[in-house]
PDB file of C-alpha atoms and ligand atoms in Angstrom:
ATOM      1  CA  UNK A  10      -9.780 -15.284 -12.187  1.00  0.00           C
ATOM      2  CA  UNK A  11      -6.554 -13.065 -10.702  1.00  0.00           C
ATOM      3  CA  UNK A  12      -7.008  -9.731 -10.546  1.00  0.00           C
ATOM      4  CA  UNK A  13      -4.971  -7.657 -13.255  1.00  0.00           C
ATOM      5  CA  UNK A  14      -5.141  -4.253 -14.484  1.00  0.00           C
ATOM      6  CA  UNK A  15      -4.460  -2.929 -17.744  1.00  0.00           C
ATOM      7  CA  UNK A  16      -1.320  -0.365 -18.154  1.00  0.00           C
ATOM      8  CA  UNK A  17      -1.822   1.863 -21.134  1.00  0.00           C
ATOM      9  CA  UNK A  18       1.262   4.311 -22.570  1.00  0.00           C
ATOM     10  CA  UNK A  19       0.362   7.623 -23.336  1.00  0.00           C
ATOM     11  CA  UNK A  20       1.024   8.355 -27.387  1.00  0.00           C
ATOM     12  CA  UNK A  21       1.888   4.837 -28.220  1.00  0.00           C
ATOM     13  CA  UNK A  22      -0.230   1.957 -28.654  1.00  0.00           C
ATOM     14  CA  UNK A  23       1.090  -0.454 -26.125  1.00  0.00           C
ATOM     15  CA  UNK A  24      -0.633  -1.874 -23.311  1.00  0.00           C
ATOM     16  CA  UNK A  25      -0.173  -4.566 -21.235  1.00  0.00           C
ATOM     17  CA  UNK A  26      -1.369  -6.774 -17.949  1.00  0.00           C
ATOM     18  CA  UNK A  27      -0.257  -6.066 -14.235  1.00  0.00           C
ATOM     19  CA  UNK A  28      -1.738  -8.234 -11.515  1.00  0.00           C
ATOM     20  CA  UNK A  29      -1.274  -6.724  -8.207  1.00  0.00           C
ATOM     21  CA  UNK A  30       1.449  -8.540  -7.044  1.00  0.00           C
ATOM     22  CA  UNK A  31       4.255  -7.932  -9.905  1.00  0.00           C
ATOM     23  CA  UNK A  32       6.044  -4.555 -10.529  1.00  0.00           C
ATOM     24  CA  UNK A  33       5.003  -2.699 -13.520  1.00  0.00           C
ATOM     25  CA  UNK A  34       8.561  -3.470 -15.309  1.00  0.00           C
ATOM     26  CA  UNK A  35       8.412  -7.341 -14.446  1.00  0.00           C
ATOM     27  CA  UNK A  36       5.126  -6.940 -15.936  1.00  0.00           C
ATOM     28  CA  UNK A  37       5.977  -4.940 -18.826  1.00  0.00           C
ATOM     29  CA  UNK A  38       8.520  -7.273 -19.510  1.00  0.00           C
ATOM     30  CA  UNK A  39       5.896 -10.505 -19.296  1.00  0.00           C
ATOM     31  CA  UNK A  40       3.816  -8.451 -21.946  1.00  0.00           C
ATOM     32  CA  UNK A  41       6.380  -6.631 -23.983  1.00  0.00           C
ATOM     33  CA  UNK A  42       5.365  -3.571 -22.406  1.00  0.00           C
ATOM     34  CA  UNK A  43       8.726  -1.759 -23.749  1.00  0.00           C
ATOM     35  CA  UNK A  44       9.519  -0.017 -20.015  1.00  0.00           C
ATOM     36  CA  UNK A  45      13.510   0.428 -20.213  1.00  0.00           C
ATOM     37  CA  UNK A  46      15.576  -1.358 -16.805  1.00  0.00           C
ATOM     38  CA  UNK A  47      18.768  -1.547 -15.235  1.00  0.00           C
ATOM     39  CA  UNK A  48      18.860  -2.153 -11.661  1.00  0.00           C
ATOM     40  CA  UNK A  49      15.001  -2.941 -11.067  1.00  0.00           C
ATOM     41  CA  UNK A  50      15.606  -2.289  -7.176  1.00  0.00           C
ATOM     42  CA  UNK A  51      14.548   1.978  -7.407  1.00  0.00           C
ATOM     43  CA  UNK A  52      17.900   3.257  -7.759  1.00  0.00           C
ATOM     44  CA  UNK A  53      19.034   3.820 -11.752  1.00  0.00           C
ATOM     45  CA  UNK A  54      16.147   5.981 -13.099  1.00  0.00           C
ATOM     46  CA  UNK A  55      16.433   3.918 -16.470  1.00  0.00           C
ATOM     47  CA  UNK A  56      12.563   2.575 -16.338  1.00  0.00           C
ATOM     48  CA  UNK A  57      11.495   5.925 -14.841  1.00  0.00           C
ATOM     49  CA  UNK A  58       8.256   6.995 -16.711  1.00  0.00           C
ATOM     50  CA  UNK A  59       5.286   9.764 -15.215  1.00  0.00           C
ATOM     51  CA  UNK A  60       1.952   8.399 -13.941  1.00  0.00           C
ATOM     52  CA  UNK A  61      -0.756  10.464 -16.041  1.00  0.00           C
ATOM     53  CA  UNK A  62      -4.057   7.971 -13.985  1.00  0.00           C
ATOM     54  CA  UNK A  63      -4.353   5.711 -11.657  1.00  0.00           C
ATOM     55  CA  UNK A  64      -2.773   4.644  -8.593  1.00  0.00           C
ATOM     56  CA  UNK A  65       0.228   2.403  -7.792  1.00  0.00           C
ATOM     57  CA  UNK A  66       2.105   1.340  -4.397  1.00  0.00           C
ATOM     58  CA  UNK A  67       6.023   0.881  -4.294  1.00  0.00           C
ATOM     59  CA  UNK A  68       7.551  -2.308  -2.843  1.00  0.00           C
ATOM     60  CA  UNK A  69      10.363   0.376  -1.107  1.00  0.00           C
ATOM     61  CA  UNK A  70       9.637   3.376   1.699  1.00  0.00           C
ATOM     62  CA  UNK A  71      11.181   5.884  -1.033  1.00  0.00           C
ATOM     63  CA  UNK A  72      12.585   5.148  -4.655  1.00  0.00           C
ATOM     64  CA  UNK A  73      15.119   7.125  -6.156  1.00  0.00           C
ATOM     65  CA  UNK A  74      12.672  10.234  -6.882  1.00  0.00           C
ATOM     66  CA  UNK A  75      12.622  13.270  -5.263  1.00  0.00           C
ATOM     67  CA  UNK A  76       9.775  15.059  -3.672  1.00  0.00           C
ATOM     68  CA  UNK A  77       9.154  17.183  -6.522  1.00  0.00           C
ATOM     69  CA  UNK A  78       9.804  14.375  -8.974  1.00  0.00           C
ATOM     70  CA  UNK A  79       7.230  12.334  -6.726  1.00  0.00           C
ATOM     71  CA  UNK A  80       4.435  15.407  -6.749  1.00  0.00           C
ATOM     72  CA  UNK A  81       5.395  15.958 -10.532  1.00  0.00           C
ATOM     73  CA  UNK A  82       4.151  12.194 -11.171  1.00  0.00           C
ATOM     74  CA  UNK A  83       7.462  10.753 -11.856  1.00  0.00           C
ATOM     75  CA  UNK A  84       7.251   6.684 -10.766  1.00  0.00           C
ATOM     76  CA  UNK A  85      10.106   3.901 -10.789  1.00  0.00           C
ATOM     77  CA  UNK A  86       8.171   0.741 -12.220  1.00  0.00           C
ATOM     78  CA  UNK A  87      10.672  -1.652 -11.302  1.00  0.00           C
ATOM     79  CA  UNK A  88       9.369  -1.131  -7.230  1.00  0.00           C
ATOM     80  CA  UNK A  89       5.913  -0.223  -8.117  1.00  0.00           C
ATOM     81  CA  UNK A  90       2.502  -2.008  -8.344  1.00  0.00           C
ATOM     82  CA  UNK A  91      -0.709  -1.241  -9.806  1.00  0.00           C
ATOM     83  CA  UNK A  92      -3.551  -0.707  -7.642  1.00  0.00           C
ATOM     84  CA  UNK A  93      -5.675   0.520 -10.780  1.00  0.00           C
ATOM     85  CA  UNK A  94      -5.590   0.459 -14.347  1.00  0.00           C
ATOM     86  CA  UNK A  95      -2.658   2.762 -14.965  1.00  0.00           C
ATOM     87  CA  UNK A  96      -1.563   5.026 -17.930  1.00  0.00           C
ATOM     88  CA  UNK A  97       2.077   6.046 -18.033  1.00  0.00           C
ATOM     89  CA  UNK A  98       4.210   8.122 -20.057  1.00  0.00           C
ATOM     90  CA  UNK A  99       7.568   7.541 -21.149  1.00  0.00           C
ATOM     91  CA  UNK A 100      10.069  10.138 -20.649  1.00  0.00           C
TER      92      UNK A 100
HETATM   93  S1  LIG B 205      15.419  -0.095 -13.294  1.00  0.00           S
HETATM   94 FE1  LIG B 205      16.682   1.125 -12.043  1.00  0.00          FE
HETATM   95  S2  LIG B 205      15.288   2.454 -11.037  1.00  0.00           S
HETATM   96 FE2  LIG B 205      14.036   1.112 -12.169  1.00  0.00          FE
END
């Protein structure tokens, strides 16, 4: 069976699938996850959301965060992967 981890949103109860390989949003969007898109290549800010656990990569050196966005916990889930179960919170 394909690894997946589950992707929780803070205060709301959705949750949905992420195997390692898709981006939270394409994810979200596979299991009506609810994450808001525009561009889906890091540069909008529409799907941006904060990572309260877990760990993620990004598919791009930086997204269009800023360092203190990035230390905050900001993330851009159309360029990011899970690497753990996850829970997010919508802005
Ligand atoms: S959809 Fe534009 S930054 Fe994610």
């Amino acid at each position: 069976m394909a690894k997946r981890f589950q992707i929780t949103l803070a205060g709301e109860s959705t949750r949905f699938w992420a195997t390692p390989e898709l981006t939270l949003l394409r994810a979200s969007l596979a299991g009506n996850g609810g994450l808001l898109s525009s561009c889906r290549n890091g540069t909008c800010r529409a799907c941006r959301c904060k990572l309260l656990q877990g760990e993620i990569s990004y598919l791009i050196e930086w997204p269009g965060l800023s360092a203190e966005e990035k230390a905050e916990g900001w993330i851009l889930p159309c360029v990011a992967q899970a690497r753990s179960d996850l829970v997010l919170q919508r802005p």
